[in-house]
XYZ file of N, CA and C in Angstrom:
570
model
N -35.824 -52.326 21.006
C -34.570 -52.082 20.339
C -34.701 -50.911 19.358
N -35.776 -50.877 18.648
C -35.997 -49.788 17.695
C -36.064 -48.441 18.415
N -36.724 -48.432 19.563
C -36.838 -47.205 20.335
C -35.474 -46.737 20.821
N -34.664 -47.628 21.219
C -33.339 -47.248 21.704
C -32.546 -46.571 20.591
N -32.671 -47.135 19.418
C -31.960 -46.520 18.294
C -32.514 -45.132 18.019
N -33.825 -45.000 18.026
C -34.450 -43.706 17.792
C -34.042 -42.693 18.847
N -33.974 -43.136 20.079
C -33.577 -42.256 21.177
C -32.123 -41.815 21.019
N -31.266 -42.723 20.632
C -29.849 -42.401 20.417
C -29.727 -41.407 19.265
N -30.472 -41.611 18.199
C -30.431 -40.682 17.076
C -30.926 -39.306 17.477
N -31.963 -39.237 18.260
C -32.486 -37.949 18.714
C -31.482 -37.254 19.615
N -30.858 -38.001 20.495
C -29.873 -37.403 21.401
C -28.659 -36.892 20.637
N -28.181 -37.652 19.667
C -27.004 -37.195 18.925
C -27.351 -36.000 18.034
N -28.553 -35.970 17.473
C -28.976 -34.803 16.695
C -29.111 -33.594 17.600
N -29.610 -33.810 18.785
C -29.743 -32.725 19.759
C -28.368 -32.198 20.167
N -27.416 -33.081 20.372
C -26.050 -32.660 20.718
C -25.418 -31.857 19.582
N -25.656 -32.287 18.365
C -25.110 -31.560 17.213
C -25.706 -30.157 17.136
N -27.009 -30.066 17.362
C -27.667 -28.772 17.327
C -27.105 -27.842 18.408
N -26.909 -28.388 19.595
C -26.313 -27.593 20.679
C -24.901 -27.131 20.324
N -24.126 -27.991 19.697
C -22.764 -27.620 19.279
C -22.800 -26.493 18.255
N -23.723 -26.598 17.313
C -23.855 -25.560 16.290
C -24.271 -24.242 16.929
N -25.196 -24.300 17.870
C -25.650 -23.080 18.548
C -24.513 -22.441 19.334
N -23.686 -23.262 19.971
C -22.555 -22.734 20.734
C -21.508 -22.084 19.822
N -21.318 -22.622 18.633
C -20.319 -22.091 17.698
C -20.817 -20.896 16.893
N -22.118 -20.694 16.816
C -22.692 -19.643 15.974
C -22.120 -18.257 16.274
N -22.011 -17.814 17.538
C -21.447 -16.476 17.785
C -20.010 -16.326 17.266
N -19.205 -17.373 17.449
C -17.818 -17.306 16.979
C -17.768 -17.193 15.459
N -18.619 -17.959 14.784
C -18.654 -17.917 13.320
C -19.124 -16.552 12.841
N -20.166 -16.028 13.460
C -20.691 -14.722 13.062
C -19.680 -13.605 13.313
N -18.908 -13.702 14.377
C -17.872 -12.697 14.654
C -16.716 -12.790 13.669
N -16.435 -13.994 13.188
C -15.310 -14.193 12.275
C -15.626 -13.770 10.850
N -16.891 -13.734 10.458
C -17.252 -13.400 9.080
C -16.749 -12.026 8.646
N -16.933 -10.959 9.434
C -16.405 -9.669 8.976
C -14.887 -9.672 8.820
N -14.200 -10.445 9.637
C -12.751 -10.519 9.534
C -12.310 -11.244 8.273
N -13.169 -12.068 7.742
C -12.830 -12.831 6.550
C -13.221 -12.090 5.276
N -13.689 -10.876 5.396
C -14.098 -10.084 4.229
C -12.877 -9.718 3.386
N -13.124 -8.994 2.341
C -12.065 -8.604 1.422
C -10.917 -7.945 2.173
N -9.730 -8.460 1.972
C -8.555 -7.946 2.678
C -7.535 -7.394 1.700
N -8.007 -6.814 0.618
C -7.101 -6.297 -0.397
C -6.373 -5.052 0.100
N -7.067 -4.195 0.805
C -6.527 -2.910 1.227
C -5.347 -3.057 2.181
N -4.266 -2.350 1.885
C -3.120 -2.301 2.791
C -2.721 -0.842 2.971
N -2.265 -0.476 4.160
C -1.873 0.911 4.394
C -0.618 1.264 3.602
N -0.371 2.548 3.478
C 0.811 3.014 2.764
C 2.048 2.676 3.589
N 3.006 2.030 2.952
C 4.284 1.713 3.589
C 5.349 2.569 2.926
N 6.108 3.319 3.728
C 7.126 4.221 3.193
C 8.499 3.817 3.714
N 9.461 3.744 2.804
C 10.862 3.545 3.187
C 11.654 4.682 2.549
N 12.637 5.203 3.289
C 13.351 6.368 2.771
C 14.787 6.427 3.264
N 15.575 7.242 2.556
C 16.959 7.519 2.924
C 17.208 9.011 2.749
N 18.301 9.481 3.308
C 18.671 10.893 3.183
C 18.284 11.672 4.413
N 18.826 12.893 4.503
C 18.562 13.712 5.696
C 17.246 14.465 5.628
N 16.601 14.481 4.480
C 15.320 15.164 4.350
C 15.487 16.631 3.989
N 14.379 17.332 3.932
C 14.366 18.745 3.533
C 13.823 19.583 4.678
N 14.368 20.773 4.821
C 13.920 21.685 5.875
C 12.643 22.398 5.451
N 11.785 22.653 6.432
C 10.580 23.445 6.161
C 10.996 24.878 5.858
N 10.157 25.568 5.137
C 10.449 26.963 4.817
C 11.140 27.154 3.479
N 11.696 26.078 2.940
C 12.302 26.169 1.612
C 11.211 26.049 0.562
N 11.553 26.388 -0.666
C 10.601 26.175 -1.762
C 11.088 24.998 -2.600
N 10.198 24.465 -3.411
C 10.517 23.291 -4.211
C 10.008 23.486 -5.641
N 10.758 22.958 -6.586
C 10.354 22.961 -7.993
C 9.908 21.552 -8.356
N 8.695 21.434 -8.887
C 8.163 20.148 -9.336
C 7.927 20.241 -10.832
N 8.595 19.379 -11.587
C 8.386 19.372 -13.039
C 6.993 18.841 -13.334
N 6.232 19.599 -14.085
C 4.873 19.194 -14.442
C 4.929 18.286 -15.667
N 4.224 17.156 -15.602
C 4.223 16.227 -16.741
C 3.448 16.786 -17.925
N 3.666 16.178 -19.083
C 2.974 16.618 -20.301
C 1.465 16.461 -20.183
N 1.027 15.334 -19.617
C -0.406 15.071 -19.484
C -0.806 15.145 -18.016
N -1.738 16.049 -17.720
C -2.187 16.204 -16.338
C -3.236 15.168 -15.957
N -3.732 14.402 -16.932
C -4.833 13.476 -16.644
C -4.369 12.081 -16.223
N -3.164 11.697 -16.551
C -2.684 10.360 -16.218
C -2.203 10.269 -14.775
N -1.708 9.100 -14.379
C -1.221 8.923 -13.011
C -0.117 9.914 -12.633
N 0.769 10.197 -13.566
C 1.862 11.136 -13.285
C 1.323 12.550 -13.047
N 0.336 12.953 -13.809
C -0.282 14.264 -13.618
C -1.019 14.352 -12.299
N -1.765 13.291 -11.952
C -2.480 13.251 -10.669
C -1.494 13.348 -9.512
N -0.381 12.630 -9.637
C 0.584 12.620 -8.537
C 1.322 13.955 -8.432
N 1.608 14.605 -9.560
C 2.248 15.931 -9.526
C 1.345 16.931 -8.807
N 0.053 16.905 -9.117
C -0.898 17.789 -8.434
C -0.970 17.469 -6.944
N -0.979 16.184 -6.620
C -1.047 15.764 -5.218
C 0.208 16.202 -4.462
N 1.382 16.116 -5.112
C 2.620 16.576 -4.471
C 2.591 18.078 -4.214
N 2.125 18.849 -5.189
C 2.027 20.306 -5.025
C 1.149 20.655 -3.823
N 0.021 19.987 -3.719
C -0.901 20.226 -2.609
C -0.277 19.795 -1.284
N 0.415 18.652 -1.291
C 1.036 18.149 -0.059
C 2.142 19.087 0.423
N 2.974 19.585 -0.492
C 4.025 20.529 -0.088
C 3.406 21.823 0.450
N 2.392 22.321 -0.248
C 1.734 23.560 0.184
C 1.119 23.400 1.578
N 0.543 22.235 1.869
C -0.072 22.012 3.184
C 0.965 21.949 4.300
N 2.218 21.758 3.930
C 3.308 21.712 4.911
C 4.135 23.000 4.880
N 3.571 24.074 4.320
C 4.219 25.399 4.245
C 5.497 25.391 3.414
N 5.504 24.584 2.374
C 6.622 24.576 1.426
C 6.071 25.096 0.107
N 6.582 26.219 -0.338
C 6.096 26.841 -1.568
C 6.583 26.052 -2.781
N 5.723 25.978 -3.797
C 6.082 25.344 -5.060
C 6.318 26.468 -6.062
N 7.571 26.580 -6.554
C 7.939 27.666 -7.465
C 9.052 27.199 -8.403
N 9.212 27.928 -9.503
C 10.294 27.617 -10.443
C 11.621 28.077 -9.844
N 12.697 27.394 -10.240
C 14.060 27.737 -9.814
C 14.230 27.787 -8.301
N 13.595 26.869 -7.603
C 13.717 26.784 -6.149
C 15.011 26.070 -5.761
N 15.335 26.166 -4.478
C 16.535 25.490 -3.994
C 16.383 23.971 -4.084
N 15.192 23.472 -3.815
C 14.942 22.032 -3.897
C 14.281 21.686 -5.230
N 14.716 20.588 -5.801
C 14.119 20.068 -7.033
C 13.496 18.717 -6.682
N 12.222 18.563 -6.979
C 11.524 17.302 -6.717
C 11.388 16.517 -8.010
N 11.870 15.295 -7.976
C 11.686 14.374 -9.088
C 10.867 13.216 -8.546
N 10.024 12.640 -9.352
C 9.157 11.586 -8.850
C 8.793 10.605 -9.937
N 8.365 9.444 -9.488
C 7.791 8.439 -10.396
C 6.589 7.843 -9.693
N 5.654 7.366 -10.474
C 4.455 6.737 -9.924
C 4.011 5.652 -10.888
N 3.539 4.538 -10.327
C 3.057 3.461 -11.186
C 1.911 2.724 -10.505
N 1.039 2.205 -11.345
C -0.043 1.329 -10.905
C 0.102 0.041 -11.697
N -0.009 -1.076 -10.988
C 0.108 -2.368 -11.664
C -0.688 -3.402 -10.884
N -1.035 -4.503 -11.526
C -1.680 -5.575 -10.771
C -0.756 -6.028 -9.640
N -1.311 -6.226 -8.455
C -0.497 -6.635 -7.309
C 0.042 -8.052 -7.485
N -0.560 -8.811 -8.394
C -0.076 -10.165 -8.666
C 1.283 -10.144 -9.366
N 1.635 -8.997 -9.945
C 2.946 -8.837 -10.577
C 3.891 -8.242 -9.550
N 4.922 -8.944 -9.223
C 5.896 -8.453 -8.256
C 6.881 -7.500 -8.903
N 7.707 -6.874 -8.062
C 8.740 -5.966 -8.544
C 10.076 -6.478 -8.021
N 10.974 -6.823 -8.937
C 12.303 -7.299 -8.565
C 13.287 -6.152 -8.543
N 14.321 -6.277 -7.718
C 15.315 -5.214 -7.584
C 16.185 -5.093 -8.824
N 16.394 -6.186 -9.543
C 17.231 -6.130 -10.735
C 18.709 -6.204 -10.417
N 19.040 -6.404 -9.151
C 20.447 -6.519 -8.757
C 20.925 -7.929 -9.033
N 22.062 -8.026 -9.667
C 22.636 -9.336 -9.924
C 21.998 -10.018 -11.116
N 22.610 -11.111 -11.497
C 22.118 -11.871 -12.635
C 22.046 -13.332 -12.221
N 21.226 -13.616 -11.196
C 21.135 -14.954 -10.641
C 19.997 -15.725 -11.308
N 20.182 -17.020 -11.505
C 19.099 -17.816 -12.095
C 17.936 -18.026 -11.119
N 18.206 -17.976 -9.806
C 17.170 -18.173 -8.802
C 16.868 -16.859 -8.097
N 15.609 -16.679 -7.744
C 15.192 -15.451 -7.073
C 15.091 -15.723 -5.580
N 15.818 -14.936 -4.805
C 15.779 -15.048 -3.344
C 14.769 -14.039 -2.796
N 14.232 -14.268 -1.597
C 13.255 -13.337 -1.017
C 13.754 -11.889 -0.942
N 15.040 -11.710 -0.688
C 15.577 -10.341 -0.585
C 15.713 -9.637 -1.938
N 15.521 -10.381 -3.037
C 15.578 -9.781 -4.374
C 14.307 -9.010 -4.718
N 13.231 -9.239 -3.962
C 11.957 -8.599 -4.245
C 11.887 -7.222 -3.602
N 11.490 -6.225 -4.373
C 11.133 -4.923 -3.817
C 9.693 -5.019 -3.334
N 8.848 -5.653 -4.121
C 7.456 -5.917 -3.754
C 7.099 -7.307 -4.275
N 6.809 -8.213 -3.360
C 6.492 -9.578 -3.765
C 5.112 -9.653 -4.422
N 4.935 -10.598 -5.341
C 3.615 -10.774 -5.948
C 2.583 -11.111 -4.872
N 1.393 -10.585 -5.029
C 0.315 -10.860 -4.076
C -0.640 -11.847 -4.725
N -0.792 -12.998 -4.102
C -1.711 -14.017 -4.592
C -3.149 -13.593 -4.296
N -4.059 -13.930 -5.183
C -5.482 -13.675 -4.940
C -5.924 -14.556 -3.784
N -6.657 -13.952 -2.854
C -7.105 -14.670 -1.669
C -8.589 -14.988 -1.774
N -9.029 -15.927 -0.956
C -10.394 -16.448 -1.023
C -11.457 -15.360 -0.970
N -11.326 -14.388 -0.063
C -12.376 -13.399 0.123
C -12.108 -12.075 -0.597
N -11.127 -12.040 -1.461
C -10.872 -10.820 -2.234
C -12.076 -10.518 -3.118
N -12.475 -9.272 -3.126
C -13.623 -8.867 -3.944
C -13.195 -8.335 -5.305
N -11.880 -8.271 -5.534
C -11.391 -7.681 -6.782
C -10.012 -8.222 -7.098
N -9.496 -7.789 -8.236
C -8.104 -8.042 -8.582
C -7.299 -6.909 -7.958
N -6.475 -7.206 -6.993
C -5.724 -6.177 -6.265
C -4.758 -5.436 -7.180
N -4.630 -4.131 -6.930
C -3.675 -3.293 -7.661
C -2.683 -2.716 -6.666
N -1.486 -2.429 -7.135
C -0.449 -1.840 -6.297
C -0.103 -0.457 -6.840
N -0.064 0.515 -5.936
C 0.377 1.864 -6.274
C 1.743 2.056 -5.640
N 2.725 2.422 -6.447
C 4.077 2.699 -5.948
C 4.477 4.083 -6.425
N 5.057 4.835 -5.517
C 5.524 6.173 -5.873
C 6.876 6.416 -5.216
N 7.729 7.116 -5.924
C 9.042 7.493 -5.398
C 9.185 8.998 -5.522
N 9.644 9.619 -4.445
C 9.922 11.054 -4.421
C 11.401 11.234 -4.101
N 12.094 11.988 -4.954
C 13.506 12.288 -4.728
C 13.651 13.798 -4.698
N 14.324 14.311 -3.664
C 14.577 15.748 -3.541
C 16.070 16.011 -3.671
N 16.395 16.951 -4.560
C 17.784 17.360 -4.775
C 17.953 18.801 -4.307
N 19.095 19.094 -3.730
C 19.434 20.466 -3.361
C 20.189 21.071 -4.534
N 19.613 22.110 -5.128
C 20.195 22.719 -6.317
C 21.555 23.366 -6.016
N 21.715 23.943 -4.843
C 22.959 24.663 -4.524
C 24.138 23.726 -4.287
N 23.879 22.548 -3.714
C 24.982 21.605 -3.441
C 25.017 20.446 -4.429
N 24.024 20.351 -5.299
C 23.906 19.259 -6.277
C 23.917 17.890 -5.605
N 23.232 17.789 -4.468
C 23.166 16.510 -3.762
C 21.715 16.080 -3.571
N 21.555 14.785 -3.433
C 20.237 14.246 -3.114
C 20.060 14.359 -1.601
N 18.964 14.973 -1.176
C 18.722 15.119 0.260
C 17.661 14.148 0.770
N 16.882 13.561 -0.145
C 15.831 12.637 0.269
C 15.441 11.736 -0.893
N 15.212 10.466 -0.558
C 14.628 9.515 -1.521
C 13.682 8.622 -0.733
N 12.411 8.709 -1.056
C 11.405 7.898 -0.371
C 10.538 7.159 -1.363
N 10.177 5.944 -1.002
C 9.295 5.135 -1.833
C 8.113 4.689 -0.992
N 6.920 4.883 -1.534
C 5.697 4.453 -0.865
C 4.990 3.412 -1.707
N 4.303 2.502 -1.024
C 3.583 1.439 -1.714
C 2.295 1.138 -0.960
N 1.226 0.887 -1.706
C -0.064 0.521 -1.105
C -0.801 -0.403 -2.067
N -1.713 -1.196 -1.521
C -2.506 -2.123 -2.314
C -3.989 -1.848 -2.074
N -4.761 -1.790 -3.148
C -6.213 -1.525 -3.085
C -6.883 -2.211 -4.263
N -8.211 -2.158 -4.261
C -8.967 -2.634 -5.433
C -8.816 -1.654 -6.583
N -8.872 -0.370 -6.269
C -8.700 0.678 -7.265
C -8.219 1.923 -6.536
N -7.563 2.812 -7.234
C -7.004 4.003 -6.601
C -7.709 5.257 -7.095
N -8.083 6.101 -6.158
C -8.747 7.361 -6.475
C -7.748 8.500 -6.308
N -8.196 9.714 -6.599
C -7.330 10.876 -6.389
C -6.989 11.034 -4.914
N -7.897 10.626 -4.029
C -7.632 10.689 -2.587
C -6.477 9.760 -2.203
N -6.368 8.620 -2.878
C -5.263 7.698 -2.606
C -3.932 8.284 -3.089
N -3.950 8.949 -4.248
C -2.744 9.628 -4.737
C -2.341 10.728 -3.753
N -3.341 11.460 -3.250
C -3.075 12.539 -2.285
C -2.492 11.984 -0.995
N -3.020 10.866 -0.518
C -2.510 10.256 0.714
C -1.071 9.781 0.532
N -0.760 9.228 -0.636
C 0.599 8.772 -0.914
C 1.555 9.968 -0.957
N 1.171 11.020 -1.669
C 2.003 12.220 -1.769
C 2.188 12.858 -0.389
N 1.113 12.947 0.372
C 1.175 13.531 1.712
C 2.114 12.738 2.616
N 2.040 11.419 2.546
C 2.919 10.573 3.351
C 4.381 10.763 3.001
N 4.689 10.835 1.713
C 6.085 11.026 1.287
C 6.604 12.412 1.673
N 5.796 13.452 1.485
C 6.212 14.810 1.824
C 6.436 14.947 3.336
N 5.514 14.441 4.124
C 5.674 14.497 5.584
C 6.919 13.751 6.028
N 7.182 12.594 5.407
C 8.391 11.825 5.748
C 9.649 12.614 5.402
N 9.651 13.256 4.231
C 10.821 14.044 3.813
C 11.085 15.205 4.766
N 10.031 15.859 5.214
C 10.199 17.014 6.089
C 10.481 16.598 7.538
N 9.983 15.453 7.939
C 10.215 15.016 9.331
C 11.650 14.556 9.539
N 12.299 14.077 8.494
C 13.685 13.613 8.627
C 14.633 14.756 8.975
N 14.392 15.932 8.417
C 15.293 17.064 8.700
C 15.058 17.630 10.090
N 13.889 17.377 10.672
C 13.558 17.901 11.999
C 14.208 17.069 13.112
N 14.714 15.892 12.780
C 15.299 15.003 13.806
C 16.651 15.462 14.248
């Protein structure tokens, strides 16, 4: 009787080991997928007919070139130049912009209405909860580019970009500016 029990225990331990061995490849393949998932690509939404290539644009330079606004102004200048749009004073197009960095856990509400309850459509950017495999406190970069036509006094483009990362470098500001500029110029080509 004792032997039978020992044999049953050995067989069940052996079965468990075989099950673990069979699952090991699946677990090992899933580990990289479960890594930090803070990074999200730039998402751009826009309105307006856009701006034609070949025009020049005026970008107001901020007081401080070292802060986020200064970094983004430089990135916009470079992005326009890379698309053959000259940056000069008193141009036909006027570029106005805003840029912000905030913890992704803080959402952005539209501010429309004065309702006691918040509906999903009221969010411009919903708060991002910290996830199990996050390696950092996620941050959100949001930028808005608005282009006005000086001769007609009309807005020709308004685009907003948003991305989430652990931290943002000058390359991230450049990618955001490049995405908004390309979107503005591609709309007029349609």
